[in-house]
mmCIF file of C-alpha atoms in Angstrom:
data_model
loop_
_atom_site.group_PDB
_atom_site.id
_atom_site.type_symbol
_atom_site.label_atom_id
_atom_site.label_comp_id
_atom_site.label_asym_id
_atom_site.label_seq_id
_atom_site.Cartn_x
_atom_site.Cartn_y
_atom_site.Cartn_z
ATOM 1 C CA MET A 1 167.806 359.658 56.851
ATOM 2 C CA LEU A 2 170.892 358.152 59.163
ATOM 3 C CA LYS A 3 170.524 353.976 59.048
ATOM 4 C CA PRO A 4 171.863 351.810 61.484
ATOM 5 C CA PRO A 5 175.768 351.092 61.298
ATOM 6 C CA PHE A 6 174.974 347.482 60.170
ATOM 7 C CA TYR A 7 173.299 348.914 56.983
ATOM 8 C CA TYR A 8 176.818 350.524 56.086
ATOM 9 C CA ILE A 9 179.025 347.963 57.033
ATOM 10 C CA GLY A 10 176.879 344.433 56.650
ATOM 11 C CA PHE A 11 175.815 342.207 59.695
ATOM 12 C CA ASN A 12 178.060 339.471 58.397
ATOM 13 C CA SER A 13 181.025 341.102 57.223
ATOM 14 C CA ILE A 14 184.440 341.720 58.831
ATOM 15 C CA LEU A 15 183.348 345.391 59.738
ATOM 16 C CA GLY A 16 180.248 344.314 61.112
ATOM 17 C CA GLY A 17 182.001 341.215 63.499
ATOM 18 C CA LEU A 18 184.540 344.084 64.425
ATOM 19 C CA PHE A 19 181.367 346.430 65.536
ATOM 20 C CA SER A 20 179.601 343.399 66.856
ATOM 21 C CA ILE A 21 182.572 343.134 69.450
ATOM 22 C CA TRP A 22 182.194 346.859 70.164
ATOM 23 C CA LEU A 23 178.836 346.674 71.200
ATOM 24 C CA THR A 24 179.735 343.490 73.386
ATOM 25 C CA LEU A 25 182.145 345.702 75.329
ATOM 26 C CA VAL A 26 180.014 348.588 75.506
ATOM 27 C CA TYR A 27 176.866 346.710 76.569
ATOM 28 C CA SER A 28 178.842 344.497 78.755
ATOM 29 C CA CYS A 29 180.356 347.910 80.722
ATOM 30 C CA LEU A 30 176.656 348.752 81.151
ATOM 31 C CA ALA A 31 175.632 345.515 82.223
ATOM 32 C CA THR A 32 178.488 345.089 84.974
ATOM 33 C CA ILE A 33 177.498 348.722 86.205
ATOM 34 C CA ARG A 34 173.941 347.344 86.548
ATOM 35 C CA MET A 35 175.066 343.946 88.422
ATOM 36 C CA ILE A 36 177.450 346.466 90.785
ATOM 37 C CA THR A 37 174.339 348.160 92.053
ATOM 38 C CA GLU A 38 172.334 345.399 92.125
ATOM 39 C CA LEU A 39 175.048 343.753 94.455
ATOM 40 C CA ILE A 40 175.361 346.870 96.735
ATOM 41 C CA ARG A 41 171.483 347.121 97.016
ATOM 42 C CA ASN A 42 170.849 343.313 98.037
ATOM 43 C CA GLY A 43 173.629 342.502 99.045
ATOM 44 C CA PRO A 44 176.569 339.718 99.040
ATOM 45 C CA LYS A 45 174.358 337.020 100.388
ATOM 46 C CA ALA A 46 171.162 337.457 98.473
ATOM 47 C CA TYR A 47 173.364 338.116 95.224
ATOM 48 C CA PHE A 48 175.286 335.297 95.051
ATOM 49 C CA SER A 49 172.477 332.847 96.968
ATOM 50 C CA GLN A 50 170.772 330.063 94.786
ATOM 51 C CA ARG A 51 168.167 327.488 96.471
ATOM 52 C CA ASP A 52 168.710 323.689 95.611
ATOM 53 C CA ARG A 53 166.012 322.496 93.328
ATOM 54 C CA ASN A 54 167.812 319.163 92.140
ATOM 55 C CA GLY A 55 167.208 315.650 93.526
ATOM 56 C CA PRO A 56 164.309 315.709 96.044
ATOM 57 C CA ASN A 57 163.927 319.479 95.596
ATOM 58 C CA ARG A 58 163.076 319.042 91.874
ATOM 59 C CA PRO A 59 159.839 320.729 91.250
ATOM 60 C CA LYS A 60 157.173 318.507 90.931
ATOM 61 C CA ILE A 61 155.438 320.482 88.385
ATOM 62 C CA LEU A 62 157.398 318.837 85.830
ATOM 63 C CA ASP A 63 155.877 315.437 85.859
ATOM 64 C CA THR A 64 152.171 316.522 85.182
ATOM 65 C CA VAL A 65 151.838 317.517 81.527
ATOM 66 C CA GLY A 66 153.271 314.294 79.637
ATOM 67 C CA SER A 67 155.711 311.231 79.447
ATOM 68 C CA HIS A 68 159.435 312.111 79.513
ATOM 69 C CA CYS A 69 161.565 310.717 76.675
ATOM 70 C CA PHE A 70 164.729 310.771 74.964
ATOM 71 C CA ILE A 71 165.997 309.883 71.516
ATOM 72 C CA SER A 72 169.899 309.561 70.584
ATOM 73 C CA LEU A 73 169.968 311.436 67.158
ATOM 74 C CA LYS A 74 172.384 309.204 64.913
ATOM 75 C CA ARG A 75 174.267 311.907 62.731
ATOM 76 C CA SER A 76 174.953 314.325 65.324
ATOM 77 C CA LYS A 77 174.772 311.723 68.343
ATOM 78 C CA ILE A 78 173.166 314.393 70.408
ATOM 79 C CA ARG A 79 170.701 312.884 72.729
ATOM 80 C CA LEU A 80 167.648 315.058 73.047
ATOM 81 C CA HIS A 81 164.920 315.135 75.629
ATOM 82 C CA TYR A 82 161.316 315.505 75.120
ATOM 83 C CA VAL A 83 157.883 315.433 76.635
ATOM 84 C CA GLU A 84 154.816 313.850 74.862
ATOM 85 C CA ALA A 85 151.050 313.567 75.500
ATOM 86 C CA GLY A 86 148.018 312.207 73.560
ATOM 87 C CA ASN A 87 147.519 309.983 71.221
ATOM 88 C CA LYS A 88 150.444 308.303 69.239
ATOM 89 C CA GLU A 89 148.336 307.295 66.459
ATOM 90 C CA LYS A 90 147.209 310.809 65.473
ATOM 91 C CA GLN A 91 149.465 313.591 64.012
ATOM 92 C CA ILE A 92 152.112 314.784 65.669
ATOM 93 C CA MET A 93 152.218 318.363 66.945
ATOM 94 C CA LEU A 94 155.817 319.540 67.530
ATOM 95 C CA PHE A 95 156.676 322.436 69.907
ATOM 96 C CA VAL A 96 160.155 323.945 69.620
ATOM 97 C CA HIS A 97 161.325 326.560 72.461
ATOM 98 C CA GLY A 98 163.090 329.641 72.434
ATOM 99 C CA PHE A 99 165.284 331.540 74.941
ATOM 100 C CA PRO A 100 165.665 331.271 78.033
ATOM 101 C CA GLU A 101 162.761 329.006 77.762
ATOM 102 C CA CYS A 102 162.674 325.296 77.519
ATOM 103 C CA TRP A 103 159.571 322.373 76.380
ATOM 104 C CA PHE A 104 157.872 323.284 79.363
ATOM 105 C CA SER A 105 156.565 326.556 77.813
ATOM 106 C CA TRP A 106 154.250 325.105 75.709
ATOM 107 C CA ARG A 107 152.040 323.241 78.714
ATOM 108 C CA PHE A 108 149.030 325.404 77.911
ATOM 109 C CA GLN A 109 149.067 324.356 74.512
ATOM 110 C CA MET A 110 149.943 320.520 75.086
ATOM 111 C CA GLU A 111 147.201 320.337 77.447
ATOM 112 C CA GLU A 112 144.899 322.101 74.925
ATOM 113 C CA PHE A 113 145.909 319.835 71.722
ATOM 114 C CA LYS A 114 146.610 316.877 73.135
ATOM 115 C CA HIS A 115 143.366 315.468 72.593
ATOM 116 C CA ASP A 116 143.472 315.723 69.027
ATOM 117 C CA TYR A 117 147.106 315.513 68.356
ATOM 118 C CA HIS A 118 149.929 313.608 69.346
ATOM 119 C CA THR A 119 151.803 316.747 71.405
ATOM 120 C CA ILE A 120 155.589 316.807 71.643
ATOM 121 C CA ALA A 121 157.653 319.328 73.001
ATOM 122 C CA VAL A 122 161.338 319.189 72.800
ATOM 123 C CA ASN A 123 164.400 320.490 74.635
ATOM 124 C CA MET A 124 167.000 321.885 72.129
ATOM 125 C CA ARG A 125 170.508 321.013 72.135
ATOM 126 C CA GLY A 126 171.962 322.878 75.316
ATOM 127 C CA TYR A 127 168.649 323.197 76.873
ATOM 128 C CA GLY A 128 167.028 321.443 80.152
ATOM 129 C CA GLU A 129 167.743 317.233 79.735
ATOM 130 C CA SER A 130 169.277 317.365 76.472
ATOM 131 C CA ASP A 131 172.950 316.900 75.780
ATOM 132 C CA LYS A 132 174.803 319.953 76.292
ATOM 133 C CA PRO A 133 178.084 319.742 74.070
ATOM 134 C CA ILE A 134 181.184 321.742 74.872
ATOM 135 C CA GLY A 135 181.931 324.917 72.845
ATOM 136 C CA VAL A 136 180.447 327.718 70.947
ATOM 137 C CA GLU A 137 181.091 325.549 67.200
ATOM 138 C CA ASN A 138 178.770 323.542 68.454
ATOM 139 C CA TYR A 139 175.622 325.561 68.382
ATOM 140 C CA SER A 140 175.585 326.811 65.241
ATOM 141 C CA THR A 141 172.296 327.253 63.090
ATOM 142 C CA ASN A 142 173.160 324.489 60.907
ATOM 143 C CA LEU A 143 173.683 321.926 63.567
ATOM 144 C CA ILE A 144 170.554 322.669 65.436
ATOM 145 C CA VAL A 145 168.542 322.655 62.157
ATOM 146 C CA ASP A 146 169.838 319.501 61.566
ATOM 147 C CA ASP A 147 169.123 318.260 64.946
ATOM 148 C CA VAL A 148 165.620 319.247 64.620
ATOM 149 C CA ILE A 149 164.958 317.785 61.363
ATOM 150 C CA GLU A 150 166.147 314.216 62.300
ATOM 151 C CA PHE A 151 164.007 314.692 65.420
ATOM 152 C CA ILE A 152 161.145 314.844 63.351
ATOM 153 C CA GLU A 153 162.519 312.143 60.857
ATOM 154 C CA THR A 154 162.738 309.774 63.792
ATOM 155 C CA ILE A 155 159.362 310.800 65.198
ATOM 156 C CA GLN A 156 157.156 310.743 62.271
ATOM 157 C CA THR A 157 154.777 307.775 61.161
ATOM 158 C CA LYS A 158 153.854 305.956 58.132
ATOM 159 C CA SER A 159 150.019 307.344 58.899
ATOM 160 C CA HIS A 160 150.872 310.908 59.506
ATOM 161 C CA PRO A 161 154.408 311.447 57.719
ATOM 162 C CA LYS A 162 154.045 315.603 57.794
ATOM 163 C CA ILE A 163 153.639 316.895 61.131
ATOM 164 C CA ILE A 164 152.410 320.627 62.777
ATOM 165 C CA LEU A 165 155.551 322.537 63.379
ATOM 166 C CA VAL A 166 155.139 325.249 66.048
ATOM 167 C CA ALA A 167 157.768 327.495 67.519
ATOM 168 C CA HIS A 168 158.473 330.389 69.329
ATOM 169 C CA ASP A 169 161.366 332.913 69.433
ATOM 170 C CA TRP A 170 164.629 331.036 68.604
ATOM 171 C CA GLY A 171 163.147 328.159 68.138
ATOM 172 C CA GLY A 172 161.137 329.541 65.677
ATOM 173 C CA ALA A 173 164.383 331.037 63.972
ATOM 174 C CA ILE A 174 165.070 327.409 63.725
ATOM 175 C CA ALA A 175 162.049 326.315 62.448
ATOM 176 C CA TYR A 176 161.969 329.254 59.620
ATOM 177 C CA VAL A 177 165.198 327.370 57.833
ATOM 178 C CA ILE A 178 163.675 323.985 58.309
ATOM 179 C CA ALA A 179 160.452 325.162 56.629
ATOM 180 C CA HIS A 180 162.624 326.428 53.892
ATOM 181 C CA ASN A 181 164.749 323.421 53.322
ATOM 182 C CA ARG A 182 162.078 320.734 54.207
ATOM 183 C CA PRO A 183 158.654 321.160 53.540
ATOM 184 C CA ASP A 184 158.516 317.701 53.036
ATOM 185 C CA LEU A 185 158.089 317.396 56.925
ATOM 186 C CA ILE A 186 155.578 319.893 57.582
ATOM 187 C CA ASP A 187 151.934 319.890 57.139
ATOM 188 C CA ARG A 188 151.362 323.394 58.587
ATOM 189 C CA PHE A 189 153.669 325.726 60.336
ATOM 190 C CA ILE A 190 153.049 328.163 63.280
ATOM 191 C CA VAL A 191 155.408 330.649 64.677
ATOM 192 C CA MET A 192 154.960 333.015 67.589
ATOM 193 C CA ASN A 193 156.854 335.894 68.097
ATOM 194 C CA ALA A 194 160.137 334.583 66.257
ATOM 195 C CA PRO A 195 161.264 336.520 63.196
ATOM 196 C CA HIS A 196 162.710 334.855 59.801
ATOM 197 C CA PRO A 197 166.278 335.421 60.187
ATOM 198 C CA TYR A 198 166.625 337.286 57.189
ATOM 199 C CA ALA A 199 163.954 339.769 58.051
ATOM 200 C CA TRP A 200 165.762 340.238 61.523
ATOM 201 C CA ILE A 201 169.044 341.259 59.889
ATOM 202 C CA GLN A 202 167.059 343.391 57.507
ATOM 203 C CA ARG A 203 165.603 345.103 60.282
ATOM 204 C CA VAL A 204 168.213 345.256 62.799
ATOM 205 C CA SER A 205 170.383 346.736 59.686
ATOM 206 C CA ASN A 206 167.518 349.366 59.090
ATOM 207 C CA SER A 207 165.780 350.380 61.988
ATOM 208 C CA TRP A 208 167.113 352.193 64.879
ATOM 209 C CA GLN A 209 164.247 350.581 67.158
ATOM 210 C CA GLN A 210 165.197 347.316 66.494
ATOM 211 C CA PHE A 211 169.077 347.598 66.444
ATOM 212 C CA PHE A 212 168.777 349.131 70.367
ATOM 213 C CA SER A 213 166.067 346.495 71.336
ATOM 214 C CA SER A 214 168.966 344.086 70.123
ATOM 215 C CA TRP A 215 171.436 344.764 72.686
ATOM 216 C CA TYR A 216 171.162 341.680 74.368
ATOM 217 C CA VAL A 217 172.178 339.781 71.626
ATOM 218 C CA PHE A 218 175.624 341.718 71.780
ATOM 219 C CA PHE A 219 175.807 341.300 75.837
ATOM 220 C CA PHE A 220 175.379 337.505 75.540
ATOM 221 C CA ASN A 221 178.331 337.063 73.148
ATOM 222 C CA LEU A 222 180.828 337.935 76.459
ATOM 223 C CA PRO A 223 181.792 334.744 78.327
ATOM 224 C CA PHE A 224 181.055 334.291 82.132
ATOM 225 C CA LEU A 225 179.757 337.821 82.351
ATOM 226 C CA ALA A 226 176.373 336.785 80.674
ATOM 227 C CA GLU A 227 176.511 333.330 82.786
ATOM 228 C CA PHE A 228 177.100 335.325 85.847
ATOM 229 C CA SER A 229 174.128 337.846 85.308
ATOM 230 C CA ILE A 230 171.462 335.235 84.408
ATOM 231 C CA GLN A 231 172.312 333.109 87.907
ATOM 232 C CA SER A 232 172.622 336.241 89.995
ATOM 233 C CA ASN A 233 170.088 336.569 92.878
ATOM 234 C CA ASP A 234 168.884 332.931 92.357
ATOM 235 C CA PHE A 235 168.254 333.368 88.989
ATOM 236 C CA GLN A 236 165.965 335.866 89.327
ATOM 237 C CA ILE A 237 165.709 337.264 85.827
ATOM 238 C CA PHE A 238 162.798 334.285 85.380
ATOM 239 C CA ASP A 239 160.877 335.929 87.955
ATOM 240 C CA ARG A 240 161.558 339.336 85.998
ATOM 241 C CA LEU A 241 160.360 337.628 82.463
ATOM 242 C CA PHE A 242 157.844 335.280 83.709
ATOM 243 C CA GLY A 243 156.509 336.094 87.010
ATOM 244 C CA LYS A 244 153.518 337.727 85.993
ATOM 245 C CA TYR A 245 152.333 335.025 83.588
ATOM 246 C CA SER A 246 153.213 332.034 86.295
ATOM 247 C CA GLN A 247 150.365 330.295 88.181
ATOM 248 C CA SER A 248 152.379 329.147 90.825
ATOM 249 C CA GLU A 249 156.100 329.819 92.268
ATOM 250 C CA GLY A 250 156.485 325.841 90.606
ATOM 251 C CA ASP A 251 156.049 327.302 87.374
ATOM 252 C CA ILE A 252 159.352 329.338 87.924
ATOM 253 C CA ASP A 253 161.320 326.904 89.594
ATOM 254 C CA VAL A 254 161.148 324.918 86.582
ATOM 255 C CA TYR A 255 163.122 327.113 84.653
ATOM 256 C CA LYS A 256 165.589 328.050 87.412
ATOM 257 C CA HIS A 257 165.877 323.876 87.897
ATOM 258 C CA TYR A 258 167.094 323.446 84.266
ATOM 259 C CA PHE A 259 169.326 326.511 84.271
ATOM 260 C CA SER A 260 171.115 325.743 87.203
ATOM 261 C CA GLN A 261 172.285 322.243 85.595
ATOM 262 C CA PRO A 262 175.937 322.307 84.815
ATOM 263 C CA TYR A 263 176.182 324.080 81.461
ATOM 264 C CA GLY A 264 172.907 325.049 81.650
ATOM 265 C CA ILE A 265 173.255 328.716 81.026
ATOM 266 C CA SER A 266 176.330 328.429 78.590
ATOM 267 C CA GLY A 267 174.377 325.920 76.001
ATOM 268 C CA PRO A 268 171.664 328.045 75.127
ATOM 269 C CA LEU A 269 173.785 331.460 75.580
ATOM 270 C CA ASN A 270 175.879 329.794 72.570
ATOM 271 C CA TYR A 271 173.266 330.156 70.176
ATOM 272 C CA TYR A 272 173.987 333.689 70.197
ATOM 273 C CA ARG A 273 177.609 333.205 70.223
ATOM 274 C CA ALA A 274 177.667 330.911 67.366
ATOM 275 C CA MET A 275 175.372 333.352 65.468
ATOM 276 C CA LEU A 276 177.499 336.623 65.830
ATOM 277 C CA ARG A 277 181.107 334.634 65.336
ATOM 278 C CA GLY A 278 179.791 333.158 61.995
ATOM 279 C CA TYR A 279 179.444 329.433 62.786
ATOM 280 C CA GLY A 280 177.482 327.419 60.408
ATOM 281 C CA SER A 281 175.521 330.595 58.856
ATOM 282 C CA ASN A 282 172.399 329.473 57.027
ATOM 283 C CA SER A 283 171.050 331.245 54.142
ATOM 284 C CA LYS A 284 170.316 328.166 51.711
ATOM 285 C CA GLY A 285 166.916 328.455 50.454
ATOM 286 C CA TYR A 286 166.059 332.284 51.463
ATOM 287 C CA ASP A 287 165.632 332.902 47.689
ATOM 288 C CA ASN A 288 162.532 330.428 47.741
ATOM 289 C CA LYS A 289 159.730 331.321 50.135
ATOM 290 C CA ILE A 290 158.460 328.967 52.270
ATOM 291 C CA GLN A 291 155.888 326.728 50.988
ATOM 292 C CA PRO A 292 153.817 325.191 53.453
ATOM 293 C CA LYS A 293 150.711 327.523 55.087
ATOM 294 C CA THR A 294 151.831 329.496 57.844
ATOM 295 C CA LEU A 295 150.428 331.536 60.895
ATOM 296 C CA ILE A 296 152.437 333.814 62.748
ATOM 297 C CA LEU A 297 151.403 335.025 65.982
ATOM 298 C CA TRP A 298 152.681 338.616 67.544
ATOM 299 C CA GLY A 299 152.291 339.576 70.789
ATOM 300 C CA ARG A 300 152.813 343.998 70.201
ATOM 301 C CA ASP A 301 154.180 344.606 73.374
ATOM 302 C CA ASP A 302 157.647 342.673 72.450
ATOM 303 C CA VAL A 303 160.465 344.871 74.060
ATOM 304 C CA ALA A 304 163.083 342.751 72.172
ATOM 305 C CA LEU A 305 161.269 342.575 68.364
ATOM 306 C CA VAL A 306 159.507 345.247 66.668
ATOM 307 C CA SER A 307 155.967 344.329 65.433
ATOM 308 C CA ASP A 308 157.089 344.832 61.749
ATOM 309 C CA LEU A 309 159.192 341.843 61.836
ATOM 310 C CA ALA A 310 156.028 339.533 61.660
ATOM 311 C CA HIS A 311 155.061 341.194 58.421
ATOM 312 C CA ASP A 312 158.610 340.956 57.119
ATOM 313 C CA SER A 313 158.301 337.606 57.837
ATOM 314 C CA SER A 314 155.079 336.717 55.932
ATOM 315 C CA ASN A 315 156.631 337.931 53.023
ATOM 316 C CA MET A 316 159.101 335.224 53.000
ATOM 317 C CA CYS A 317 156.157 332.537 52.765
ATOM 318 C CA VAL A 318 153.953 331.806 50.146
ATOM 319 C CA ASN A 319 150.981 332.052 52.080
ATOM 320 C CA ALA A 320 151.232 333.340 55.699
ATOM 321 C CA ARG A 321 148.217 334.790 57.933
ATOM 322 C CA VAL A 322 149.225 337.426 60.674
ATOM 323 C CA GLU A 323 147.267 337.802 64.266
ATOM 324 C CA TYR A 324 148.640 340.515 66.072
ATOM 325 C CA LEU A 325 147.931 340.144 69.897
ATOM 326 C CA ASP A 326 147.577 343.757 71.595
ATOM 327 C CA GLN A 327 148.826 344.566 75.055
ATOM 328 C CA CYS A 328 150.491 341.131 75.006
ATOM 329 C CA SER A 329 154.403 340.223 75.650
ATOM 330 C CA HIS A 330 157.201 338.654 73.727
ATOM 331 C CA TRP A 331 156.029 335.199 75.907
ATOM 332 C CA ILE A 332 152.846 335.036 73.898
ATOM 333 C CA GLN A 333 152.017 331.289 74.351
ATOM 334 C CA ILE A 334 152.197 331.567 78.162
ATOM 335 C CA HIS A 335 150.681 335.235 78.392
ATOM 336 C CA ARG A 336 147.808 334.668 76.494
ATOM 337 C CA PRO A 337 147.260 330.852 76.247
ATOM 338 C CA MET A 338 143.820 330.684 75.826
ATOM 339 C CA GLU A 339 143.559 333.407 72.895
ATOM 340 C CA VAL A 340 146.968 331.767 71.636
ATOM 341 C CA ASN A 341 145.257 328.181 71.542
ATOM 342 C CA SER A 342 141.765 329.898 69.817
ATOM 343 C CA ILE A 343 143.708 331.270 66.837
ATOM 344 C CA MET A 344 145.352 328.025 66.296
ATOM 345 C CA LYS A 345 142.261 325.978 66.195
ATOM 346 C CA LYS A 346 140.614 328.191 63.990
ATOM 347 C CA PHE A 347 143.916 327.965 61.702
ATOM 348 C CA LEU A 348 143.947 324.329 61.657
ATOM 349 C CA ARG A 349 139.906 323.856 61.242
ATOM 350 C CA ASN A 350 140.785 325.806 58.063
ATOM 351 C CA LYS A 351 143.343 322.806 57.115
ATOM 352 C CA LYS A 352 140.758 320.373 57.535
ATOM 353 C CA ASN A 353 138.560 322.350 55.066
ATOM 354 C CA ASP A 354 141.530 322.628 52.831
ATOM 355 C CA ASP A 355 142.243 318.807 52.669
#
């Protein structure tokens, strides 16, 4: 059976790079047609409008989850914003978000686990109130991995030197590399709808379904047009992605608030651009399996990532348990928070028995 093009030319090869550029142009043309259609349908006023969500209009819900803090990293000189809740004397549970998200995506988990852990949700570089360096080269996997590693090293305590690392989507891709390279920092690893980087490359090279589901990766590679599409119709993309799972309009306003900041869209998009352009590709340690005990949670109705990626990713771990949630989207932690929290609790209870 004929395989996707990356199977024959390689994802990270020169030919793979040229083919990625071609895909970028194709998907950008299709996106442009859709954007013009929306412009005609909605009218210029609605299409270009943006409601002010800054200053006195800043979403009040931002201050209901925990305390807002900042850490300045010594190696990269990047300042990261994070929100914490719970007892600082207890073990740290660190949450790392995906795209297009922020620390706020973990609000349900922070509320649930703050009584038993010191919960911390970080905004990665380029997101929210964290620093947003200009330039695609500043968003390589290597740099972001090092950010999170230094962040962990800074917040870890002598009484609890190892943390529980919880990640979703792009945060999961970063967390897999950390789990490979620095298992000494991680007690338990929980990842949600995020494939191991190697597993994703293998799937996009062997599965037509994953190949076509990854269209957005190539579209995001085009400067300006991708940014414009996200901010159109008052950042309507967030209503489409999260509207069904939000408890109030204020929930959606959080994302619109953060992404409307200067460079608030380009920073997150640069994760994809840096990956496709080969900045800081990180394959170190992939030959060695992930050592910390791992829980992989997967919503089966993910339209961007095929469910087989959960099993593929588990093969990269020494001891991994996979839990699927039927009729659950990619945004698993906000779509089905009670079930996610319950599965996490069971996994962590078993940890205590192991200890």
